[in-house]
PDB file of C-alpha atoms in Angstrom:
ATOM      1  CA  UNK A  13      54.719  55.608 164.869  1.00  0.00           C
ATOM      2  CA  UNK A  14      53.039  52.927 162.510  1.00  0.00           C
ATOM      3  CA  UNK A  15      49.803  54.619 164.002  1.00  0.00           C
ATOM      4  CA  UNK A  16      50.804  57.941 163.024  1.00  0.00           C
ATOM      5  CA  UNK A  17      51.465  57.567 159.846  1.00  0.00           C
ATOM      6  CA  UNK A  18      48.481  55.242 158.848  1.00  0.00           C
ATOM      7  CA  UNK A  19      46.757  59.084 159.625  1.00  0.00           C
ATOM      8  CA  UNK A  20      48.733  60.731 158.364  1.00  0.00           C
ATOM      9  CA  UNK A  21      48.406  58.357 154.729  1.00  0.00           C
ATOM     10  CA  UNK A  22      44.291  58.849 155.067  1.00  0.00           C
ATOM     11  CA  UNK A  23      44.708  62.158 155.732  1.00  0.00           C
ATOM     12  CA  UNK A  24      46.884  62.697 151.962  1.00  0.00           C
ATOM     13  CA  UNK A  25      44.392  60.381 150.487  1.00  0.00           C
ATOM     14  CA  UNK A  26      42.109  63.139 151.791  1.00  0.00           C
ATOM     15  CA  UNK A  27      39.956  60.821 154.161  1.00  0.00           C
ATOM     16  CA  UNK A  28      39.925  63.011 156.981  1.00  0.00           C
ATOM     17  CA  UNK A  29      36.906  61.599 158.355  1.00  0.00           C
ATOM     18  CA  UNK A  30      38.558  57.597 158.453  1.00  0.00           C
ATOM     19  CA  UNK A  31      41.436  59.601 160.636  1.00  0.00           C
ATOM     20  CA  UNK A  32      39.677  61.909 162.772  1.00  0.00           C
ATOM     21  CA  UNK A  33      37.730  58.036 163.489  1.00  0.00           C
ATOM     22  CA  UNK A  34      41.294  56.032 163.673  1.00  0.00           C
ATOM     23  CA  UNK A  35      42.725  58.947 165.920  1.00  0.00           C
ATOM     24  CA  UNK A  36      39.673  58.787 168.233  1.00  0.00           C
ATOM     25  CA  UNK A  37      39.597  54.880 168.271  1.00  0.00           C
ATOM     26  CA  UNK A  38      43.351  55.076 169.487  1.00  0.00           C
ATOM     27  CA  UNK A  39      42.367  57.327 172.187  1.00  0.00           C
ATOM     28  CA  UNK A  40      39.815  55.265 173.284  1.00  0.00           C
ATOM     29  CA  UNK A  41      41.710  51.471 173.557  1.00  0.00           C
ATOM     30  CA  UNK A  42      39.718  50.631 176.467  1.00  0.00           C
ATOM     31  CA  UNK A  43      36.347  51.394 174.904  1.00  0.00           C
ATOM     32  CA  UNK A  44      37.596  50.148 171.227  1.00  0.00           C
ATOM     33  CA  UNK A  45      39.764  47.362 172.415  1.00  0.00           C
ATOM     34  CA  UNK A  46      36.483  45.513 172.910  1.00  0.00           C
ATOM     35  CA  UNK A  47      35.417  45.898 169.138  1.00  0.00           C
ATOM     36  CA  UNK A  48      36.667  42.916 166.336  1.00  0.00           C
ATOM     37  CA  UNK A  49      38.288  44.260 163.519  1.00  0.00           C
ATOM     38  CA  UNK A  50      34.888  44.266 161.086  1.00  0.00           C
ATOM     39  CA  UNK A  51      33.221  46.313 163.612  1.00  0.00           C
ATOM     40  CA  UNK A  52      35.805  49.083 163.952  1.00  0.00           C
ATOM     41  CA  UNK A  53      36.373  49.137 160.470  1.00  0.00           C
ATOM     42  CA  UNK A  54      32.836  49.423 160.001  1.00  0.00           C
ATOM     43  CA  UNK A  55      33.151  52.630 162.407  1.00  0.00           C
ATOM     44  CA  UNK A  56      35.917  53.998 160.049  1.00  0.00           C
ATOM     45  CA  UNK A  57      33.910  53.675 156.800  1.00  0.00           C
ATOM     46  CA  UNK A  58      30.642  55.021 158.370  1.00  0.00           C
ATOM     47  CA  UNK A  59      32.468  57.986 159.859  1.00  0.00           C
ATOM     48  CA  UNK A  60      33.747  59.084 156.162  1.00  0.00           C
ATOM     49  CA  UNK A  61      30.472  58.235 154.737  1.00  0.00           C
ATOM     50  CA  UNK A  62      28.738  60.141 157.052  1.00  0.00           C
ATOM     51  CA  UNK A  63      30.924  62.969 156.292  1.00  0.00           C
ATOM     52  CA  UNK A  64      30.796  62.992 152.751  1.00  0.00           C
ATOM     53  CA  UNK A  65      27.298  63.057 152.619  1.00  0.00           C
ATOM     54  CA  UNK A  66      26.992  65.561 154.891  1.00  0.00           C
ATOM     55  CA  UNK A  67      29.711  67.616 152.380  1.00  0.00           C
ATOM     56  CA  UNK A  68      27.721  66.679 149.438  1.00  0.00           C
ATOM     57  CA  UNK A  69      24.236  68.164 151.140  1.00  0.00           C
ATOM     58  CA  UNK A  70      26.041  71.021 151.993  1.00  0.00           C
ATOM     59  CA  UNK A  71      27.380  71.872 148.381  1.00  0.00           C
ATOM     60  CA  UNK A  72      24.076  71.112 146.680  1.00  0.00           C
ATOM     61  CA  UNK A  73      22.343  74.000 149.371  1.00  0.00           C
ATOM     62  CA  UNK A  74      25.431  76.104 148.349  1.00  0.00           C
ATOM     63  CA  UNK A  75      24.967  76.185 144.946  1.00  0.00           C
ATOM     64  CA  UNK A  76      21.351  76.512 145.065  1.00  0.00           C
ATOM     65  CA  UNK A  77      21.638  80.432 146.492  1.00  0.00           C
ATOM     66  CA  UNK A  78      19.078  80.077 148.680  1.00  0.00           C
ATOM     67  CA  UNK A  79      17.533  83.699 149.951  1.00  0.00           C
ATOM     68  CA  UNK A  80      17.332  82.172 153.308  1.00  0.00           C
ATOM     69  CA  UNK A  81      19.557  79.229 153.213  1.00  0.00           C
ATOM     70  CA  UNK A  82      18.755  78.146 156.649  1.00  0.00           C
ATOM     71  CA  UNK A  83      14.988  77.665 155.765  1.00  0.00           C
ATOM     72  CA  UNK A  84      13.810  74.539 156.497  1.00  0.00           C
ATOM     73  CA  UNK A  85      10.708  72.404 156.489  1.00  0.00           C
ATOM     74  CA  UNK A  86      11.501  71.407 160.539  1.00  0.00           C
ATOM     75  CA  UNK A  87      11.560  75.798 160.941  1.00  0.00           C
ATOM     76  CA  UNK A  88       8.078  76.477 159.568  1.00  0.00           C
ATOM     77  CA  UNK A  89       6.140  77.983 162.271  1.00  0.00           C
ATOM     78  CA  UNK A  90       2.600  76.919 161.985  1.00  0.00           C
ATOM     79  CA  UNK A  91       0.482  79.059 163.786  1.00  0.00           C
ATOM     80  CA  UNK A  92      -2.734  79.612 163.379  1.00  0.00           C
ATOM     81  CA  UNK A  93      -3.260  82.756 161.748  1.00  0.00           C
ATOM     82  CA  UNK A  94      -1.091  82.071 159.105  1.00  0.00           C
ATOM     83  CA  UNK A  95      -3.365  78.783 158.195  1.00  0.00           C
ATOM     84  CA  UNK A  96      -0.513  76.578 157.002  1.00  0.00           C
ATOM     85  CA  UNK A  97      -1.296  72.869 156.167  1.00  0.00           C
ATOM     86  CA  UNK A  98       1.308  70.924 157.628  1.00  0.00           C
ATOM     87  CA  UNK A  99       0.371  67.601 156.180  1.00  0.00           C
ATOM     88  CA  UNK A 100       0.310  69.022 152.469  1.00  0.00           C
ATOM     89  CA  UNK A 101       3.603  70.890 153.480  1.00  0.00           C
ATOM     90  CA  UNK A 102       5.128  67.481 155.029  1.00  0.00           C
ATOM     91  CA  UNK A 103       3.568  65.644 151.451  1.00  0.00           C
ATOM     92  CA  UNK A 104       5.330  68.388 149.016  1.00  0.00           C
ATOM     93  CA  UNK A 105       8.979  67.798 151.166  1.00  0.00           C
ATOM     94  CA  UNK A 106       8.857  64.482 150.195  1.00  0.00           C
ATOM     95  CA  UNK A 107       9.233  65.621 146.412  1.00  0.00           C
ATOM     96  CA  UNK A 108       7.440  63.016 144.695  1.00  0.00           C
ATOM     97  CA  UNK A 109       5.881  66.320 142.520  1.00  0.00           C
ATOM     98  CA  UNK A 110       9.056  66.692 140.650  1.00  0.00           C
ATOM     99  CA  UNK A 111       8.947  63.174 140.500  1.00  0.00           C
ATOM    100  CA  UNK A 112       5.711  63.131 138.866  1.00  0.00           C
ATOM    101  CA  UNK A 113       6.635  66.212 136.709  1.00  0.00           C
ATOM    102  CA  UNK A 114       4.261  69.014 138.870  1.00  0.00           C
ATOM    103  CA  UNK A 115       4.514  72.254 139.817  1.00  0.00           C
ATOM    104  CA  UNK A 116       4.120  74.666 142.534  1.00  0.00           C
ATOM    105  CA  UNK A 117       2.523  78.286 142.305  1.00  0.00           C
ATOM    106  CA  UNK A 118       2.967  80.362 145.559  1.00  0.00           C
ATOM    107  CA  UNK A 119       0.101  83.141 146.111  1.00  0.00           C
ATOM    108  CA  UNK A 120      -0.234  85.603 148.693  1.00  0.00           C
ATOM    109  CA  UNK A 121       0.198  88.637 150.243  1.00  0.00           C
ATOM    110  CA  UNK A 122       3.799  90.423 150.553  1.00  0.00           C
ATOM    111  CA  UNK A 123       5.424  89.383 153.987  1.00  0.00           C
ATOM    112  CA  UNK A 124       3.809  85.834 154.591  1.00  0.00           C
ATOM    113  CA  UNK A 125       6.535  83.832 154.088  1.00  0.00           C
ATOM    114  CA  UNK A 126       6.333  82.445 150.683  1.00  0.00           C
ATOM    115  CA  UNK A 127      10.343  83.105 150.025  1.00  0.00           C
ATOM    116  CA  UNK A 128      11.103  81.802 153.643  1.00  0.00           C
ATOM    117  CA  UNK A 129       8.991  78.453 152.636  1.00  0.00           C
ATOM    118  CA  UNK A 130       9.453  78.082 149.194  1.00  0.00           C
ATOM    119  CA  UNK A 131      13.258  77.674 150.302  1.00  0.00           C
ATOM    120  CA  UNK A 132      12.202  75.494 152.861  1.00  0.00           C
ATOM    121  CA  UNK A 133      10.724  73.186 150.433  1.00  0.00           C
ATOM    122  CA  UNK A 134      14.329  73.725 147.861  1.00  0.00           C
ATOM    123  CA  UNK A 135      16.124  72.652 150.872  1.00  0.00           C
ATOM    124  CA  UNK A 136      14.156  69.619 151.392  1.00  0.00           C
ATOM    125  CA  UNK A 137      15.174  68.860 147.397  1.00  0.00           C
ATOM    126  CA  UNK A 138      18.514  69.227 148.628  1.00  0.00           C
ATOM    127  CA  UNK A 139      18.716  66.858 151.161  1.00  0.00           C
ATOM    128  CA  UNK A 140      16.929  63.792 148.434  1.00  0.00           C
ATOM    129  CA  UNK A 141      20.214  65.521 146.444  1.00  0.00           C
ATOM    130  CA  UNK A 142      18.832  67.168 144.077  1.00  0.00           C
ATOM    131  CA  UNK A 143      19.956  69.979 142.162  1.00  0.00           C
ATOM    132  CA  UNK A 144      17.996  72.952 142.818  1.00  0.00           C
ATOM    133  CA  UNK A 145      18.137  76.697 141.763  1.00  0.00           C
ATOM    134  CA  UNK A 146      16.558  80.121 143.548  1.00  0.00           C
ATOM    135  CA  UNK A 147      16.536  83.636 141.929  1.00  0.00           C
ATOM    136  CA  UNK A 148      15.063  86.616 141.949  1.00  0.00           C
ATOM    137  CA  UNK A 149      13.673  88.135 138.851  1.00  0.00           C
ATOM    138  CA  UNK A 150      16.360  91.120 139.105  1.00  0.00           C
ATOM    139  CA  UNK A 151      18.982  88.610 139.181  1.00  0.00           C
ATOM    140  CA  UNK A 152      17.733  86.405 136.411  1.00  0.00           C
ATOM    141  CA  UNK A 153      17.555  89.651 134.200  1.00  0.00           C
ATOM    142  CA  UNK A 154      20.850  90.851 134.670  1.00  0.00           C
ATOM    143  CA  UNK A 155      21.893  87.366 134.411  1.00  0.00           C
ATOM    144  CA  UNK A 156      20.696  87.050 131.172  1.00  0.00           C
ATOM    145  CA  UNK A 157      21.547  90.667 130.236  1.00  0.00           C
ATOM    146  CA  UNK A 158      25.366  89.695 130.654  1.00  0.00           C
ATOM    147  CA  UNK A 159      24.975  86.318 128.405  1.00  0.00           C
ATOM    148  CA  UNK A 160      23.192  87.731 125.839  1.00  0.00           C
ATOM    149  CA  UNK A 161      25.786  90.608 125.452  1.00  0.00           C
ATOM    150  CA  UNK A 162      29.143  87.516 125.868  1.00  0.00           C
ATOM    151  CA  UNK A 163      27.652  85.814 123.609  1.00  0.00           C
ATOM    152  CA  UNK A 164      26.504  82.927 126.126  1.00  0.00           C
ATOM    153  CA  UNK A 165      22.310  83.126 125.872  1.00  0.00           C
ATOM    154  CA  UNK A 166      22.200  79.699 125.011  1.00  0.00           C
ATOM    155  CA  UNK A 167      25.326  78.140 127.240  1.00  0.00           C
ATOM    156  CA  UNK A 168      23.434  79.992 130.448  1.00  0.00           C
ATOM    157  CA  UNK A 169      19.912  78.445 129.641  1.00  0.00           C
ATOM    158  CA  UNK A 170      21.806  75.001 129.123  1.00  0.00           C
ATOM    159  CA  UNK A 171      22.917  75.517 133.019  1.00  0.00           C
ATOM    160  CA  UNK A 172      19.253  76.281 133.972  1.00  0.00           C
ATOM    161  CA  UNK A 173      18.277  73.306 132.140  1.00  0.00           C
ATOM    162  CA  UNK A 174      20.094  71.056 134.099  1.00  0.00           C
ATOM    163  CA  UNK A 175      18.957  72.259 137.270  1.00  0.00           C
ATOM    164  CA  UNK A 176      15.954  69.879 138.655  1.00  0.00           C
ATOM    165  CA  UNK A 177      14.270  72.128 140.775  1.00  0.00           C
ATOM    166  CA  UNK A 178      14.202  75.798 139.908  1.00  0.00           C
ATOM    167  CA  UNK A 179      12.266  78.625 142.088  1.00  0.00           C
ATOM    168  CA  UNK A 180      11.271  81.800 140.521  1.00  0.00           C
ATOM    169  CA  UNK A 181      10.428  84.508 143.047  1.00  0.00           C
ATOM    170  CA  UNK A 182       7.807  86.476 141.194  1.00  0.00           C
ATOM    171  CA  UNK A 183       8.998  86.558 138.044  1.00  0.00           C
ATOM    172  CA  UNK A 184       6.381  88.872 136.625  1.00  0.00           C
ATOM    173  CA  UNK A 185       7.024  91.569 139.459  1.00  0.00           C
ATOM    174  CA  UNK A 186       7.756  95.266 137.867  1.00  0.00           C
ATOM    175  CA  UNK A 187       8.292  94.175 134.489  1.00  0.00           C
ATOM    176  CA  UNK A 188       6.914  95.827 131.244  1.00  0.00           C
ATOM    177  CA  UNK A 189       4.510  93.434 129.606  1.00  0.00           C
ATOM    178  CA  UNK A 190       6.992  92.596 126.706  1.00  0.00           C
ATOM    179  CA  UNK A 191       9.459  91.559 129.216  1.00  0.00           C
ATOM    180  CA  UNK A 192       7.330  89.252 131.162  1.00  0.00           C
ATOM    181  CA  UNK A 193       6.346  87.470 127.975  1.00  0.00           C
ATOM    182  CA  UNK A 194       9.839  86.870 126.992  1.00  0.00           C
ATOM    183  CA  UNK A 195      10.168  85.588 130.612  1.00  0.00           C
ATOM    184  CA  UNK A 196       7.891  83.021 130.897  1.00  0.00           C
ATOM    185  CA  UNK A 197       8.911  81.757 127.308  1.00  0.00           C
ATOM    186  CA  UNK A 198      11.962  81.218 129.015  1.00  0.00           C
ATOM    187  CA  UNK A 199      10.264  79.574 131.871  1.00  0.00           C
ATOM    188  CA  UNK A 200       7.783  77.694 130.029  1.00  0.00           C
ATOM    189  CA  UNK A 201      11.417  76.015 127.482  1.00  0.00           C
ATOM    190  CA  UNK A 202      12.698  75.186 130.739  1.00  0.00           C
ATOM    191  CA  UNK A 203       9.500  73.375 131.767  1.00  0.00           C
ATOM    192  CA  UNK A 204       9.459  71.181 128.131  1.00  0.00           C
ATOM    193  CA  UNK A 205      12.970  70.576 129.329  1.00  0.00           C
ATOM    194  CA  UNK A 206      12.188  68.563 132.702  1.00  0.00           C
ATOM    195  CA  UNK A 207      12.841  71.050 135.173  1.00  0.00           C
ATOM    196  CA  UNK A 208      10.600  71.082 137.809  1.00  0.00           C
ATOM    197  CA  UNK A 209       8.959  74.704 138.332  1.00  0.00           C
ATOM    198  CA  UNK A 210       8.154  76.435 142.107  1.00  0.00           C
ATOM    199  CA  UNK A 211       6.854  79.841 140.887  1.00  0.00           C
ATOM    200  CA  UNK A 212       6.327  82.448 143.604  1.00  0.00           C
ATOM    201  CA  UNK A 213       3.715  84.313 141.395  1.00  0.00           C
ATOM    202  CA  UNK A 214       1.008  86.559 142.233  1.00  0.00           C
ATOM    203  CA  UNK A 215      -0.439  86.480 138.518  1.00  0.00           C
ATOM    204  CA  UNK A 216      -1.473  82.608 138.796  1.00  0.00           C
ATOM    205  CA  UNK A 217      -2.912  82.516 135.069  1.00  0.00           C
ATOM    206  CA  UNK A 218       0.753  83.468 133.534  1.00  0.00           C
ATOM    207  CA  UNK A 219       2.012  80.803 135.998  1.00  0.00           C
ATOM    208  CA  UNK A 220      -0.424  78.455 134.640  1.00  0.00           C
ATOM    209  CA  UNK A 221      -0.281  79.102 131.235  1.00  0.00           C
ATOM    210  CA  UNK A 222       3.649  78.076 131.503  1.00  0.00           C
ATOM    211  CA  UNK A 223       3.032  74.967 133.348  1.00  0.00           C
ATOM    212  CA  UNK A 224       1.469  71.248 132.338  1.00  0.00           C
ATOM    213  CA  UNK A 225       0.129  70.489 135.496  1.00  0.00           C
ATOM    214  CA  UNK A 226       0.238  72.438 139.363  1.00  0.00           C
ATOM    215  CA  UNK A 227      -0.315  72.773 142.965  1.00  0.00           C
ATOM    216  CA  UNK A 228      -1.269  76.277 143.729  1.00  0.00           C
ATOM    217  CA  UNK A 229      -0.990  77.712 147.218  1.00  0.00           C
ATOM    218  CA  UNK A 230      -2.265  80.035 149.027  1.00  0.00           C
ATOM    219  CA  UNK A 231      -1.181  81.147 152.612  1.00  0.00           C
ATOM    220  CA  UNK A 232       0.652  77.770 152.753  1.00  0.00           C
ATOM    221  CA  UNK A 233      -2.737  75.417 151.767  1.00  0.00           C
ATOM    222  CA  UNK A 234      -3.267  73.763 148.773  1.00  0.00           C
ATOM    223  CA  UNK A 235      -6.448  75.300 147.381  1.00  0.00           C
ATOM    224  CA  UNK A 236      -6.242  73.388 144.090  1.00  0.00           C
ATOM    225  CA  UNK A 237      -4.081  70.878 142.148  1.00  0.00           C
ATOM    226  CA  UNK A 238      -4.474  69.521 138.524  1.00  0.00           C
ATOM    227  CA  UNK A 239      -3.675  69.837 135.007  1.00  0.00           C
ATOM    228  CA  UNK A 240      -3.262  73.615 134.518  1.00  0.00           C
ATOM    229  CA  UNK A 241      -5.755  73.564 131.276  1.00  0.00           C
ATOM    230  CA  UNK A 242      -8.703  72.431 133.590  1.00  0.00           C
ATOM    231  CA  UNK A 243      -7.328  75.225 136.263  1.00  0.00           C
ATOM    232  CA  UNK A 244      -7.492  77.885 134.056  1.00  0.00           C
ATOM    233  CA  UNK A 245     -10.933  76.742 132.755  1.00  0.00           C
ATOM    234  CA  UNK A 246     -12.192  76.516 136.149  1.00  0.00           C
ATOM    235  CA  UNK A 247     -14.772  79.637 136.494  1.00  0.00           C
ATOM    236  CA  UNK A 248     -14.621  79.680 140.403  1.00  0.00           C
ATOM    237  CA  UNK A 249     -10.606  79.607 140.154  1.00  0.00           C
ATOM    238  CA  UNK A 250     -10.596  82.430 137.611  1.00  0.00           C
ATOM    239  CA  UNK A 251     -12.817  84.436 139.887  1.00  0.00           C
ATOM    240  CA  UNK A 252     -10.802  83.888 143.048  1.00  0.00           C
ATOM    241  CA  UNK A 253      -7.270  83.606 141.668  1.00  0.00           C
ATOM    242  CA  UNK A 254      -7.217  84.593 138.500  1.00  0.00           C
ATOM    243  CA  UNK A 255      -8.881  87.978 138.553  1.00  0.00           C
ATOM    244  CA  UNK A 256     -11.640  87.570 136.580  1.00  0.00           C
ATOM    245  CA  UNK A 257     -15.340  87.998 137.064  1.00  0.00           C
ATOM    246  CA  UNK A 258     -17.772  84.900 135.188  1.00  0.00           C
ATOM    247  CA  UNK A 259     -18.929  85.560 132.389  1.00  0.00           C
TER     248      UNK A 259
END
């Protein structure tokens, strides 16, 4: 009875992990007979722990509305044709570029997997617990279509702002040229603000022009990294990913 209700008192406190551990332990006497009382303890603590964390990783992936929210760094298929750099890939999960206040452009062609690994690299935010953010352009707009007409334009961005990580999938995609420049204002207040940008952008000098400093990808290999100034002043990068022929 005493037994009982010590689970039954973690379980109100709402440490269901402690008493799915206690129950388990009593099961067990033979195996946890042999334990001292710091050790088993020790068990009980871990087990809750464990499970909070686990909760915790699980909310920040939640609210970070991933497009594929079982993408993962571990699930990137590296073969060969798709010429992915696994070391740079392993480097970027570690997240030291939002650390270090850089960004990441994504180029290439429809279908390769850019959504599929720029959520890959959100999730691996998540797991260092970090607050991270993925949306679609239509999304954004309607979004923002909705706050401006309640009233809450500003209140929205604020909730953007807080965000650590936030990936744009091509954010310039079907939009009138008006549009896309209000956009990347947008974009480039949120990067004055702190937040970390991972743009999946085929128009790499908009992307660049919003952003201090960058890692741009292509097909899954960093081609070049820098201050974005010295990118977009780079004749061989404006004729290969930029669009434009040297003058």
């Amino acid at each position: 009875m005493i037994n009982q209700s010590t689970i039954t008192a973690l379980r109100a406190m709402k440490l269901t992990a402690m008493a799915d551990e206690l129950e388990a332990q009593f099961a067990d006497q033979t195996t946890y007979s042999q334990l001292g009382f710091e050790d088993r303890l020790g068990l009980l603590v871990d087990a809750e722990w464990n499970r909070r964390k686990s909760n915790k990783l699980l909310r920040f992936i939640r609210n970070a509305r991933f497009a594929e929210p079982g993408a993962t760094i571990e699930g990137i298929e590296y073969h060969d044709d798709r010429k992915l750099d696994k070391a740079q890939i392993l480097r970027l999960a570690s997240c030291q570029y939002i650390e270090d206040g850089h960004h990441i452009i994504l180029k290439g062609a429809s279908g390769n997997g850019k959504t599929y690994l720029s959520n890959a690299l959100g999730n691996a935010a998540c797991r260092k617990f970090k607050s991270v953010r993925y949306i679609r352009m239509p999304e954004l707009l309607d979004e923002l279509s909705v706050a401006k007409g309640c009233g809450t334009f500003r209140k929205t961005i604020k909730t953007y702002q807080k965000v650590e990580l936030l990936i744009l999938d091509e954010p310039s995609m079907g939009l009138a040229p008006k549009m896309v420049e209000n956009i990347f204002a947008v974009i480039g207040g949120l990067r004055e603000r702190g937040v970390a940008l991972l743009l999946i952008e085929q128009n790499a000098r908009l992307a660049l022009e919003v952003t201090d400093s960058a890692w741009v990808m292509d097909s899954g290999s960093i081609v070049h990294h820098g201050e974005s100034k010295a990118l977009l002043n780079d004749d061989q990068i404006a004729q290969i990913y930029l669009g434009e022929m040297p003058v």
